[in-house]
XYZ file of C-alpha atoms in Angstrom:
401
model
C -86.214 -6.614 56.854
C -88.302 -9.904 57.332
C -87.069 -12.895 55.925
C -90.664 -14.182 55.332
C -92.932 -13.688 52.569
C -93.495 -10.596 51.242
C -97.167 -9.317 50.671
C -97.798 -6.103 48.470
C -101.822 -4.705 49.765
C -102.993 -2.387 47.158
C -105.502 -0.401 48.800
C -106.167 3.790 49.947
C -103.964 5.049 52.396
C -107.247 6.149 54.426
C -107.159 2.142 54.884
C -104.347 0.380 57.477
C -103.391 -2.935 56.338
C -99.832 -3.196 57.992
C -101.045 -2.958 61.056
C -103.646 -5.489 59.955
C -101.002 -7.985 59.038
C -98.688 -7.166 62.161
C -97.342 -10.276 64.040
C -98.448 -12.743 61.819
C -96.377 -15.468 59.866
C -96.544 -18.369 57.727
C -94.386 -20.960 57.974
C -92.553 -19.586 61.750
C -91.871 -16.862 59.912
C -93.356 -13.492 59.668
C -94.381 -12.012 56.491
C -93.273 -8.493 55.128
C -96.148 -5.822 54.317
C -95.939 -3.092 52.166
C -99.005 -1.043 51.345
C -99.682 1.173 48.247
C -102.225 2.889 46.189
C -102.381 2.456 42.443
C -100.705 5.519 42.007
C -98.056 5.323 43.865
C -96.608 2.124 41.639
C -94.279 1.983 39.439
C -93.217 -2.141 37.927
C -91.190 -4.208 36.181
C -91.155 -8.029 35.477
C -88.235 -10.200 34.938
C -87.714 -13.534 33.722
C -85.861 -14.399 37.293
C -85.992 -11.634 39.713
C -89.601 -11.523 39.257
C -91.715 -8.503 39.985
C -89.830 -5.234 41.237
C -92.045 -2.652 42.289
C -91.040 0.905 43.030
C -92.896 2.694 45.777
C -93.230 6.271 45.790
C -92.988 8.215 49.409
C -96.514 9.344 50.440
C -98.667 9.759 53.637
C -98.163 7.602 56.499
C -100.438 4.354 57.002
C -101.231 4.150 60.801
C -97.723 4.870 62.984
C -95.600 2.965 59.451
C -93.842 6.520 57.746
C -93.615 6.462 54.104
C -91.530 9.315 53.581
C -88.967 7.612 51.047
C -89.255 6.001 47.404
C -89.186 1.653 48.451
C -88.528 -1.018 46.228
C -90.610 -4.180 46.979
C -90.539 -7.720 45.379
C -94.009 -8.986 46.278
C -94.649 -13.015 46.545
C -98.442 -12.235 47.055
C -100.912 -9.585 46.253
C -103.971 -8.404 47.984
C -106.143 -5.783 45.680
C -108.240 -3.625 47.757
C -108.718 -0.856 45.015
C -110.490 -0.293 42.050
C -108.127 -0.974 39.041
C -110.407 0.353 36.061
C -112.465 3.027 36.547
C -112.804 6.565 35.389
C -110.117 7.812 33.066
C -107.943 8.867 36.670
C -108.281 5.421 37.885
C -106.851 3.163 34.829
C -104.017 1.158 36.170
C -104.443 -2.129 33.694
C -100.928 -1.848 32.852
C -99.818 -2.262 36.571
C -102.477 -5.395 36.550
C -100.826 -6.870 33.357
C -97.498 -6.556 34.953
C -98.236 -9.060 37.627
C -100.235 -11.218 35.160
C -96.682 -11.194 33.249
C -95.089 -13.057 35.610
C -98.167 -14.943 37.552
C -98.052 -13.234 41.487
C -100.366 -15.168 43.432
C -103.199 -12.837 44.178
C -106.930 -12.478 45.524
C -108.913 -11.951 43.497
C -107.259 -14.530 40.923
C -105.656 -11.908 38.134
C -107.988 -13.556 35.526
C -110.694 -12.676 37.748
C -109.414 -8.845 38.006
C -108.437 -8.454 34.705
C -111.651 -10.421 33.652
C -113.423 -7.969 35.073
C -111.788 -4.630 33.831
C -115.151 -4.389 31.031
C -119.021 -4.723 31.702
C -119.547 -7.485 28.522
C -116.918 -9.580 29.886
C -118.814 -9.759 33.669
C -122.172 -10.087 31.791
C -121.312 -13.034 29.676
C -120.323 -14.815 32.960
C -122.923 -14.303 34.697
C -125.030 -15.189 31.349
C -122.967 -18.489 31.680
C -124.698 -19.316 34.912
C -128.278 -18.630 33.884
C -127.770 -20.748 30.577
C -127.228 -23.612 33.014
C -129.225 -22.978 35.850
C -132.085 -21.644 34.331
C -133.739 -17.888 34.723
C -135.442 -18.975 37.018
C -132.915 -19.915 39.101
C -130.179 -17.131 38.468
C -132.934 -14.034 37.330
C -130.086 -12.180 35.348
C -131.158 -8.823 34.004
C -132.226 -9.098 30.355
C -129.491 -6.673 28.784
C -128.529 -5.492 25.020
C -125.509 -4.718 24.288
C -124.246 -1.735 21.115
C -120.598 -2.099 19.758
C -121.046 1.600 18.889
C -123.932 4.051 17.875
C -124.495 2.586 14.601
C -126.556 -0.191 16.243
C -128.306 1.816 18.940
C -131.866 0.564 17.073
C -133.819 -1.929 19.304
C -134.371 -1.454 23.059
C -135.927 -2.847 25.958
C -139.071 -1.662 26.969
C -139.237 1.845 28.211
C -138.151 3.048 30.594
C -134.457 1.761 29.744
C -131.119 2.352 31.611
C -128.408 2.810 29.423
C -124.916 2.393 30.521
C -122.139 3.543 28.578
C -118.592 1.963 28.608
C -117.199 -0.094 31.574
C -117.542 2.442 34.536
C -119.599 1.300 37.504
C -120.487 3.463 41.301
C -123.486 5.426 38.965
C -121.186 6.475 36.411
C -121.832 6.722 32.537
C -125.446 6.065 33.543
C -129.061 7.357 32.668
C -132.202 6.703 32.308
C -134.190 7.174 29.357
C -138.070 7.067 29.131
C -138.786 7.285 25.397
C -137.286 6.351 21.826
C -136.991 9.933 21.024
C -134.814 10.176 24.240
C -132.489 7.031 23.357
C -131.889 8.119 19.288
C -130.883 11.597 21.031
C -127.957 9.946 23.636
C -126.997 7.865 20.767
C -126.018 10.870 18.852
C -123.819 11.860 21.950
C -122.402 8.649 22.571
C -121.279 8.937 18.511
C -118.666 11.012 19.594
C -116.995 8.510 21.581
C -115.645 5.301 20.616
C -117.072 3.460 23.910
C -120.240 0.834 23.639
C -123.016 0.515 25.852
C -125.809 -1.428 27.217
C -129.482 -0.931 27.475
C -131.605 -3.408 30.131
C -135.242 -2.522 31.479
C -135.588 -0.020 34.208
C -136.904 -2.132 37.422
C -139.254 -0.019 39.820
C -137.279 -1.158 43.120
C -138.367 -1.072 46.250
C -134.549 -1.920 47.367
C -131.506 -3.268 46.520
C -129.791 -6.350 48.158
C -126.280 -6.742 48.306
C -124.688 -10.094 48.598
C -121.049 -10.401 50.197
C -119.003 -13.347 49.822
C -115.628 -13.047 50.904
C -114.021 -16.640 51.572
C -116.536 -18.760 53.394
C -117.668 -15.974 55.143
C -121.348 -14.560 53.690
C -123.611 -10.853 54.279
C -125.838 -9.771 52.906
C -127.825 -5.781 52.958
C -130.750 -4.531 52.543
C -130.334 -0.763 50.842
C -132.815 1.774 50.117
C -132.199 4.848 48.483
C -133.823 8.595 47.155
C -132.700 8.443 43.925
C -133.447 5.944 40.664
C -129.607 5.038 40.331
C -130.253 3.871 44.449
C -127.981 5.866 45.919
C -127.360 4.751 49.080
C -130.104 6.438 52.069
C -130.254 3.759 54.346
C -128.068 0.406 54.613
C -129.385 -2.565 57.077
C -128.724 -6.136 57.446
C -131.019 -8.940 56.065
C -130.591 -12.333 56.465
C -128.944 -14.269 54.039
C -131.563 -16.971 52.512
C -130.157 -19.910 50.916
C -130.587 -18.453 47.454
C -128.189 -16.356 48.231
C -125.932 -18.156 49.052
C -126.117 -20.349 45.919
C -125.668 -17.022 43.962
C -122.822 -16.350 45.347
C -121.261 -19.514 45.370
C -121.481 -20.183 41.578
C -119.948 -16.552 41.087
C -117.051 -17.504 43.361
C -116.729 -20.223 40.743
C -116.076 -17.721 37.559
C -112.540 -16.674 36.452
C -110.149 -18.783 38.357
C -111.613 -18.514 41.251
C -112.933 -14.849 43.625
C -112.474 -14.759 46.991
C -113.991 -11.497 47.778
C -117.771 -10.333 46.051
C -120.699 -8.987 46.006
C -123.548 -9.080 44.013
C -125.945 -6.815 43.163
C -130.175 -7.545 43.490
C -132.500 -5.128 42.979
C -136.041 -6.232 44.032
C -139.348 -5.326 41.955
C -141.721 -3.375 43.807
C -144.591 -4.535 40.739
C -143.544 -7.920 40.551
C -142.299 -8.771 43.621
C -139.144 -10.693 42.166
C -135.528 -10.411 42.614
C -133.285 -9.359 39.659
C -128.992 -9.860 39.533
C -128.301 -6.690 38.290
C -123.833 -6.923 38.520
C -121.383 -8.594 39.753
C -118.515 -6.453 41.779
C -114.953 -8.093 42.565
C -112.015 -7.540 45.424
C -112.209 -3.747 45.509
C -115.796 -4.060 47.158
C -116.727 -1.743 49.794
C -117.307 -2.891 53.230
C -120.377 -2.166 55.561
C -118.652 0.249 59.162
C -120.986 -1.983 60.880
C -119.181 -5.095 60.086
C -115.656 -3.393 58.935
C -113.302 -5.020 61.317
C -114.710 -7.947 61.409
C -114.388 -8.381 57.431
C -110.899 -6.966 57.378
C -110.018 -9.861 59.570
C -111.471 -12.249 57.985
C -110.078 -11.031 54.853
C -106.809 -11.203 56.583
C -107.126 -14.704 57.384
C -108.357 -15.505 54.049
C -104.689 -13.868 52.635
C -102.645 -15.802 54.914
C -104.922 -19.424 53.801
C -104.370 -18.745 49.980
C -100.736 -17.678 50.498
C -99.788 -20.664 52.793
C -101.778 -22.783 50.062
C -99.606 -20.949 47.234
C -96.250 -21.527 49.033
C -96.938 -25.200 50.450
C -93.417 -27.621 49.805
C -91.702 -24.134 49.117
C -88.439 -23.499 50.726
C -87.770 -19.429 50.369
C -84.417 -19.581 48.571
C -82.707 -16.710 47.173
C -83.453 -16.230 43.573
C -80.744 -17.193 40.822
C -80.533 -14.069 38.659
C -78.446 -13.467 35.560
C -75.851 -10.526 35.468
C -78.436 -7.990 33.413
C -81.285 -8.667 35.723
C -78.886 -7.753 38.626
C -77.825 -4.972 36.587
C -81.808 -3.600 36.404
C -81.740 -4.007 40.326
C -78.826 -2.058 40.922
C -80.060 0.539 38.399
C -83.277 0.722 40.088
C -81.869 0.616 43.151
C -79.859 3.444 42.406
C -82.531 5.297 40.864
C -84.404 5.296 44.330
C -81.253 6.017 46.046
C -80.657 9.195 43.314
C -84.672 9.902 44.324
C -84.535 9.998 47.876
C -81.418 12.011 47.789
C -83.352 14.465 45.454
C -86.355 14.658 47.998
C -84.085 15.613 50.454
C -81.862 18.401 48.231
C -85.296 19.975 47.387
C -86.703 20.111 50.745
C -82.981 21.802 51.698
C -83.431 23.989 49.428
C -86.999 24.720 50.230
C -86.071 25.525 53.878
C -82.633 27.826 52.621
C -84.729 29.341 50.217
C -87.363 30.729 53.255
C -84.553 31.634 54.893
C -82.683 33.488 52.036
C -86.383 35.375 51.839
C -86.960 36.069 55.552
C -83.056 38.037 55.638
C -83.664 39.447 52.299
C -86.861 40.683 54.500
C -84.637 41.792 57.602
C -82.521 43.459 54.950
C -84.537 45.771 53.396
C -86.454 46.576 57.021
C -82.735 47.685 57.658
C -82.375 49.639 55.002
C -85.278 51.417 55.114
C -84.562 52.319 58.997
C -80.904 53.790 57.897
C -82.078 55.421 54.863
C -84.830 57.170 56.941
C -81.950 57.684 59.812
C -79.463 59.252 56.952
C -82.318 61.693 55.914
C -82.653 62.672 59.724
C -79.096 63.010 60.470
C -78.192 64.827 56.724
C -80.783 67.409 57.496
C -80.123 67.997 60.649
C -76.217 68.760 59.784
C -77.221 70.826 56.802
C -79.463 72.818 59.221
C -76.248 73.061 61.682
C -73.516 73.701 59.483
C -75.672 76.388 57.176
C -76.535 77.786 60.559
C -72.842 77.639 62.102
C -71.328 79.177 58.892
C -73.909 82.154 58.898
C -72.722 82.950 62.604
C -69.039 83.078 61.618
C -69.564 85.431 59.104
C -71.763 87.886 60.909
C -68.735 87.794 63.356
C -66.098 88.190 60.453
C -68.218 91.202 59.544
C -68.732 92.485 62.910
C -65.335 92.464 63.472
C -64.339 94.406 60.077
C -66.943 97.075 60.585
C -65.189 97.639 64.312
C -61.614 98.138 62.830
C -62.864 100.629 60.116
């Protein structure tokens, strides 16, 4: 085990960060890697062993095996993976665990955690365009419903309504009349989620910007359908305006390193519009995908030599019940891994115990069939042998008389 930093990269496992972060080091010293999906996360926080994370085995990332339960004590996080999303993909608690006891992270936790509800993003955003002007930052004019009760006023139509705090197309429709809009709200009163209505822009495409560091993109995407579903993506130069854009968003919540923001342009008007703002778990173009991952890389090992600057890594003091949750936990994986490996015994004496209690009764089947064969074929020789002895016995009689 290094005796560097340790860096926890929450991301898919279709997605190789340790090989990523291979070879390098901060301070002379490499740093430790663990990857993990949400999932596969288990934490707890403590006043002076910090953050202990078990790690549940899974698939292999690149040639590193997972096979076993870990436990990990991150001193920096990189989040790669949407925390908040549909009901399968809500892993706030694991996010308020390392707000509990501050992990360094990109994005900032305040950004992440900022982040987790549409309003929240919005009134940022809404921030900007208060001082800037709108015609500066062209936000998208939005309302906003606490619940169905005040679904009254509306945009013009056509309107998009989004319900709740999904994003990638979800909880999304467009409506085209009034009639349409009192009949979704009726729907949406079985729910306890709010929603937001904002003008339906005829686009002729979307832009995204990409800010992650220093480092900007930006694409041009078309699409078939009105949500603009992605057809076609291409590069576009990235104008000065964008630039600013993205700038004053890296400014919001603490601070975010990695973003994008997302432009549709008006076919009618000829005029851009910020539609959202999207944080670390942003997609990244295949054109441009290892280039970004390494400059994402190099942006981790900036913010955690920045984080760690004047810091000696010393072994934390830790009372006698925090050491007493390690060695539980520790034990606990131990008790785990031992289990894995009792159930895939099992598993393997099991197909065994089936494959001879298969042999078995192919054997008996063979001797019953032989006992038949043999059985008749005495019957047939002693009924026959008998029957001869007698005629004799007779024949024999009938001569004396």
């Amino acid at each position: 085990m290094s005796g560097g930093r340790r860096l926890l990269v929450i991301a898919s496992d279709q997605d190789d960060y340790i090989s990523l972060f291979r070879d390098v080091t901060i301070d002379g010293q490499k740093i430790e890697v663990e990857q993990a999906e949400w999932t596969h996360i288990q934490l707890s926080s403590y006043p002076h062993a910090g953050v202990v994370l078990s790690l549940a085995a899974s698939t292999p990332v690149g040639s590193y095996k997972r096979n076993q339960s870990r436990i990990f004590r991150p001193d920096f996080v990189l989040i790669r993976m949407i925390s908040h999303g549909l009901p399968t993909q809500d892993h706030r608690n694991l996010v308020y665990g390392l707000q509990h006891y501050n992990v360094p992270c990109i994005n900032s936790l305040q950004s992440v955690i900022s982040n987790f509800e549409r309003p929240n993003m919005y009134g940022a955003l809404r921030s900007i365009q208060q001082r800037l002007g709108k015609e500066t930052f062209p936000l998208i004019e939005q309302y906003y419903y606490s619940g169905f009760q005040q679904m009254a006023m509306t945009p013009k139509y056509p309107i998009v309504v989004k319900v709740g705090h999904v994003h990638s197309g979800y909880g999304k429709t467009l409506l085209r009349s009034h009639q349409e809009f009192i009949d979704l709200a009726s729907i949406i009163a079985l729910h306890p989620d709010y929603c937001t209505t904002e003008p339906f822009i005829n686009s002729a495409y979307d832009v995204r910007i990409q800010k992650i560091g220093d480092h900007y993109r930006a694409y041009r995407r078309t699409g078939s359908g009105w949500k603009g579903g992605v057809n076609a993506l291409e590069d576009t130069p990235v104008t000065e305006t964008y630039k600013m854009w993205a700038d004053e968003c890296s400014k919001l919540f603490g601070g975010m390193d990695i973003l994008a923001i997302d432009v549709v342009h008006c076919s009618e008007t000829n005029k851009d519009y910020i539609i959202e703002l999207n944080e670390c778990s942003i997609g990244l173009g295949k054109n441009h995908e290892i280039e970004d991952n390494n400059i994402i890389r190099d942006l981790v090992v900036k913010r955690m030599t920045e984080a760690f600057a004047n810091k000696t890594i010393e072994p934390k003091q830790e009372s006698s019940t925090t050491n007493a949750y390690k060695s539980l936990e520790v034990e606990l994986i131990n008790l785990e891994n031992v289990k894995l490996e009792i159930e895939q015994s099992l598993k393997k004496a099991n197909q065994k115990v089936a494959f001879l209690q298969g042999t078995n009764s192919e054997l008996k089947k063979r001797n019953n069939a032989f006992f038949r064969r043999g059985f008749g074929f005495g019957f047939t020789f002693g009924v026959g042998f008998s029957t001869a002895l007698l005629v004799s016995y007779l024949a024999y009689r009938w001569k004396k008389q």
